Structures are given as structure tokens and as C-alpha cells.
Amino acid sequence: MATAAAKRYAKAVFEVAQQDDRIDQWSGRLAKIRELFDDSRIVAVLNNPTIPTERREELVSAAPHVLDAEATNLARLLVESHRVAEARGIEEEFQRLADDEAGRVRATVTTAIELERTDRERVERELSKRLNKEVRLVVVVDPRIIGGLKLQYGDHVADATVATRLQQLRRRLAAT
């Protein structure tokens, strides 16, 4: 879940991207920044208060093969404002804004085993029909759910997993 700060940054970046009609480009830039800031060694340096902020910003700027000029400016801003940890939230919120703009919904389906392509397409098609929007489905495999599936989109969660049903049964048995 994106923090309030990540939402503010994402909204500002989205507005710039929207004005310039470069939402896809900014989506890629944010992914590269997040990848860079996901590296624990890089984050350790960028968050090290013993290294002057200017030097940490220079380190980000010294990677032109990774980030273009606009992405570098945003990355430097995040370093300067001590928001390196917000990169993932900014990217997620930006994607949510881009999806809203395009009339898309991102959904996550969690299953105990990998879904066959036909099953994945059926879930995507049925959810698209129900929501009357294009659905981009992400499949997560988690053997701990034992069976069934869990579907999440927006603020909605539909949990029809065996693990959840067993947990509910345990609670009912313990209450009697």
C-alpha cells in the first residue's frame, strides 16, 4: 500500500506524464528507479547519513546507462528528500492512476498451483465482464492456500481458499 508521500509523488509525476502524453515512458522510468532502489547495496549507500547528500545524488547521476535525465532528476529528488524507500509505492500508485485513466483494473489471483492459460483467460474475461473494464491479471502461486483461489482488485477481496475455510472452521469449533 502506497504511503501518503508516495501518492503525492506519483500524482505529481502522473500529471507531468499526462501533460506530455508520455504515461508509458514514465511507467518505464519509475520501474527502473524502483529496480535501482530495490538493490540493498545501493540503498545502504543512498540512505547513509555519513555520506553528504550531494555525493549520494552524484552517485545516482553517475548511472546514465540506467536512468535517463528525467528519471535521474526524480531519483535525485527522492535521495534529497530521504524518500528512497518510497520508490515502489510511487510506481504502484502511478500504475493505479494510469489504469484508472485508461479504464483498466489490475487484479491479482492467488492459487495453490499455477493456473492453466485457459483458466487464467477465463478469470480475466469473467472479471472484465463483471466490472465492465479491461482487467490485467497477475497470477500468484502460494501453496499455503491449499486450494481454491483468492481474487483481489482495488479494495475488493474475494477469498475462496481452502486455507481460509479451514481457519473459519477452526474458529467456529473453538467457540463452541
mmCIF file of N, CA, C and O in Angstrom, residues 1-43:
data_model
loop_
_atom_site.group_PDB
_atom_site.id
_atom_site.type_symbol
_atom_site.label_atom_id
_atom_site.label_comp_id
_atom_site.label_asym_id
_atom_site.label_seq_id
_atom_site.Cartn_x
_atom_site.Cartn_y
_atom_site.Cartn_z
ATOM 1 N N MET A 1 0.839 -1.175 0.000
ATOM 2 C CA MET A 1 0.000 0.000 0.000
ATOM 3 C C MET A 1 0.887 1.243 0.000
ATOM 4 O O MET A 1 1.816 1.346 0.786
ATOM 5 N N ALA A 2 0.610 2.157 -0.874
ATOM 6 C CA ALA A 2 1.410 3.370 -1.006
ATOM 7 C C ALA A 2 1.134 4.329 0.159
ATOM 8 O O ALA A 2 0.000 4.491 0.593
ATOM 9 N N THR A 3 2.192 4.951 0.641
ATOM 10 C CA THR A 3 2.052 5.943 1.708
ATOM 11 C C THR A 3 1.506 7.238 1.109
ATOM 12 O O THR A 3 1.455 7.410 -0.110
ATOM 13 N N ALA A 4 1.143 8.154 1.995
ATOM 14 C CA ALA A 4 0.636 9.455 1.536
ATOM 15 C C ALA A 4 1.705 10.176 0.704
ATOM 16 O O ALA A 4 1.394 10.800 -0.314
ATOM 17 N N ALA A 5 2.957 10.071 1.139
ATOM 18 C CA ALA A 5 4.042 10.726 0.390
ATOM 19 C C ALA A 5 4.196 10.095 -0.993
ATOM 20 O O ALA A 5 4.337 10.805 -1.993
ATOM 21 N N ALA A 6 4.148 8.772 -1.060
ATOM 22 C CA ALA A 6 4.270 8.088 -2.357
ATOM 23 C C ALA A 6 3.129 8.490 -3.274
ATOM 24 O O ALA A 6 3.331 8.700 -4.479
ATOM 25 N N LYS A 7 1.941 8.637 -2.724
ATOM 26 C CA LYS A 7 0.789 9.051 -3.532
ATOM 27 C C LYS A 7 0.979 10.466 -4.080
ATOM 28 O O LYS A 7 0.642 10.737 -5.225
ATOM 29 N N ARG A 8 1.529 11.360 -3.262
ATOM 30 C CA ARG A 8 1.773 12.733 -3.724
ATOM 31 C C ARG A 8 2.791 12.754 -4.860
ATOM 32 O O ARG A 8 2.585 13.415 -5.875
ATOM 33 N N TYR A 9 3.878 12.039 -4.683
ATOM 34 C CA TYR A 9 4.899 11.982 -5.733
ATOM 35 C C TYR A 9 4.312 11.366 -7.008
ATOM 36 O O TYR A 9 4.533 11.878 -8.106
ATOM 37 N N ALA A 10 3.594 10.265 -6.856
ATOM 38 C CA ALA A 10 3.015 9.582 -8.026
ATOM 39 C C ALA A 10 2.048 10.497 -8.757
ATOM 40 O O ALA A 10 2.046 10.552 -9.993
ATOM 41 N N LYS A 11 1.243 11.226 -8.007
ATOM 42 C CA LYS A 11 0.269 12.128 -8.632
ATOM 43 C C LYS A 11 0.995 13.227 -9.409
ATOM 44 O O LYS A 11 0.608 13.568 -10.529
ATOM 45 N N ALA A 12 2.048 13.775 -8.821
ATOM 46 C CA ALA A 12 2.805 14.831 -9.500
ATOM 47 C C ALA A 12 3.450 14.287 -10.778
ATOM 48 O O ALA A 12 3.379 14.926 -11.836
ATOM 49 N N VAL A 13 4.059 13.107 -10.692
ATOM 50 C CA VAL A 13 4.690 12.512 -11.876
ATOM 51 C C VAL A 13 3.623 12.189 -12.922
ATOM 52 O O VAL A 13 3.822 12.422 -14.115
ATOM 53 N N PHE A 14 2.481 11.679 -12.465
ATOM 54 C CA PHE A 14 1.408 11.329 -13.404
ATOM 55 C C PHE A 14 0.909 12.568 -14.140
ATOM 56 O O PHE A 14 0.668 12.525 -15.345
ATOM 57 N N GLU A 15 0.766 13.675 -13.436
ATOM 58 C CA GLU A 15 0.302 14.910 -14.076
ATOM 59 C C GLU A 15 1.290 15.376 -15.140
ATOM 60 O O GLU A 15 0.885 15.799 -16.226
ATOM 61 N N VAL A 16 2.584 15.281 -14.851
ATOM 62 C CA VAL A 16 3.600 15.649 -15.843
ATOM 63 C C VAL A 16 3.513 14.691 -17.036
ATOM 64 O O VAL A 16 3.524 15.119 -18.194
ATOM 65 N N ALA A 17 3.425 13.415 -16.764
ATOM 66 C CA ALA A 17 3.360 12.411 -17.829
ATOM 67 C C ALA A 17 2.109 12.593 -18.686
ATOM 68 O O ALA A 17 2.163 12.465 -19.917
ATOM 69 N N GLN A 18 1.023 12.931 -18.050
ATOM 70 C CA GLN A 18 -0.250 13.128 -18.755
ATOM 71 C C GLN A 18 -0.180 14.370 -19.653
ATOM 72 O O GLN A 18 -0.611 14.330 -20.802
ATOM 73 N N GLN A 19 0.383 15.452 -19.141
ATOM 74 C CA GLN A 19 0.523 16.685 -19.926
ATOM 75 C C GLN A 19 1.348 16.445 -21.190
ATOM 76 O O GLN A 19 1.042 16.967 -22.250
ATOM 77 N N ASP A 20 2.415 15.664 -21.031
ATOM 78 C CA ASP A 20 3.326 15.411 -22.150
ATOM 79 C C ASP A 20 2.915 14.188 -22.967
ATOM 80 O O ASP A 20 3.627 13.820 -23.901
ATOM 81 N N ASP A 21 1.808 13.551 -22.587
ATOM 82 C CA ASP A 21 1.328 12.334 -23.248
ATOM 83 C C ASP A 21 2.437 11.271 -23.291
ATOM 84 O O ASP A 21 2.722 10.674 -24.323
ATOM 85 N N ARG A 22 3.064 11.065 -22.118
ATOM 86 C CA ARG A 22 4.165 10.104 -22.012
ATOM 87 C C ARG A 22 3.987 9.197 -20.809
ATOM 88 O O ARG A 22 4.936 8.914 -20.075
ATOM 89 N N ILE A 23 2.791 8.722 -20.616
ATOM 90 C CA ILE A 23 2.500 7.863 -19.468
ATOM 91 C C ILE A 23 3.307 6.567 -19.533
ATOM 92 O O ILE A 23 3.884 6.131 -18.531
ATOM 93 N N ASP A 24 3.374 5.945 -20.697
ATOM 94 C CA ASP A 24 4.128 4.695 -20.826
ATOM 95 C C ASP A 24 5.616 4.896 -20.557
ATOM 96 O O ASP A 24 6.256 4.062 -19.911
ATOM 97 N N GLN A 25 6.165 6.010 -21.042
ATOM 98 C CA GLN A 25 7.581 6.298 -20.798
ATOM 99 C C GLN A 25 7.849 6.470 -19.303
ATOM 100 O O GLN A 25 8.825 5.941 -18.781
ATOM 101 N N TRP A 26 6.970 7.205 -18.633
ATOM 102 C CA TRP A 26 7.159 7.416 -17.203
ATOM 103 C C TRP A 26 6.948 6.127 -16.419
ATOM 104 O O TRP A 26 7.606 5.898 -15.403
ATOM 105 N N SER A 27 6.090 5.290 -16.903
ATOM 106 C CA SER A 27 5.892 3.991 -16.258
ATOM 107 C C SER A 27 7.207 3.206 -16.285
ATOM 108 O O SER A 27 7.620 2.618 -15.279
ATOM 109 N N GLY A 28 7.867 3.220 -17.431
ATOM 110 C CA GLY A 28 9.163 2.550 -17.553
ATOM 111 C C GLY A 28 10.234 3.190 -16.688
ATOM 112 O O GLY A 28 11.051 2.491 -16.070
ATOM 113 N N ARG A 29 10.235 4.508 -16.629
ATOM 114 C CA ARG A 29 11.210 5.218 -15.801
ATOM 115 C C ARG A 29 11.041 4.862 -14.328
ATOM 116 O O ARG A 29 12.017 4.622 -13.619
ATOM 117 N N LEU A 30 9.798 4.857 -13.884
ATOM 118 C CA LEU A 30 9.543 4.530 -12.475
ATOM 119 C C LEU A 30 9.944 3.092 -12.162
ATOM 120 O O LEU A 30 10.447 2.806 -11.069
ATOM 121 N N ALA A 31 9.743 2.192 -13.106
ATOM 122 C CA ALA A 31 10.161 0.796 -12.909
ATOM 123 C C ALA A 31 11.680 0.716 -12.759
ATOM 124 O O ALA A 31 12.194 -0.019 -11.901
ATOM 125 N N LYS A 32 12.413 1.487 -13.570
ATOM 126 C CA LYS A 32 13.878 1.473 -13.480
ATOM 127 C C LYS A 32 14.362 2.068 -12.159
ATOM 128 O O LYS A 32 15.308 1.569 -11.551
ATOM 129 N N ILE A 33 13.710 3.141 -11.716
ATOM 130 C CA ILE A 33 14.076 3.739 -10.427
ATOM 131 C C ILE A 33 13.818 2.737 -9.313
ATOM 132 O O ILE A 33 14.653 2.536 -8.439
ATOM 133 N N ARG A 34 12.658 2.090 -9.360
ATOM 134 C CA ARG A 34 12.332 1.095 -8.329
ATOM 135 C C ARG A 34 13.338 -0.047 -8.342
ATOM 136 O O ARG A 34 13.809 -0.477 -7.299
ATOM 137 N N GLU A 35 13.700 -0.522 -9.527
ATOM 138 C CA GLU A 35 14.697 -1.598 -9.617
ATOM 139 C C GLU A 35 16.026 -1.154 -9.015
ATOM 140 O O GLU A 35 16.662 -1.914 -8.282
ATOM 141 N N LEU A 36 16.440 0.056 -9.329
ATOM 142 C CA LEU A 36 17.682 0.590 -8.786
ATOM 143 C C LEU A 36 17.607 0.671 -7.267
ATOM 144 O O LEU A 36 18.531 0.248 -6.561
ATOM 145 N N PHE A 37 16.496 1.166 -6.756
ATOM 146 C CA PHE A 37 16.347 1.353 -5.321
ATOM 147 C C PHE A 37 15.945 0.062 -4.598
ATOM 148 O O PHE A 37 15.877 0.045 -3.371
ATOM 149 N N ASP A 38 15.709 -1.003 -5.327
ATOM 150 C CA ASP A 38 15.454 -2.308 -4.698
ATOM 151 C C ASP A 38 16.762 -3.008 -4.332
ATOM 152 O O ASP A 38 16.754 -3.954 -3.560
ATOM 153 N N ASP A 39 17.870 -2.546 -4.896
ATOM 154 C CA ASP A 39 19.173 -3.150 -4.617
ATOM 155 C C ASP A 39 19.616 -2.714 -3.220
ATOM 156 O O ASP A 39 19.859 -1.528 -2.976
ATOM 157 N N SER A 40 19.721 -3.666 -2.310
ATOM 158 C CA SER A 40 20.031 -3.339 -0.916
ATOM 159 C C SER A 40 21.385 -2.653 -0.758
ATOM 160 O O SER A 40 21.559 -1.809 0.117
ATOM 161 N N ARG A 41 22.348 -2.977 -1.622
ATOM 162 C CA ARG A 41 23.664 -2.335 -1.533
ATOM 163 C C ARG A 41 23.571 -0.861 -1.917
ATOM 164 O O ARG A 41 24.187 -0.006 -1.273
ATOM 165 N N ILE A 42 22.789 -0.567 -2.944
ATOM 166 C CA ILE A 42 22.621 0.819 -3.390
ATOM 167 C C ILE A 42 21.865 1.616 -2.331
ATOM 168 O O ILE A 42 22.246 2.731 -1.984
ATOM 169 N N VAL A 43 20.814 1.009 -1.790
ATOM 170 C CA VAL A 43 20.012 1.691 -0.771
ATOM 171 C C VAL A 43 20.851 1.967 0.473
ATOM 172 O O VAL A 43 20.716 3.032 1.091
#
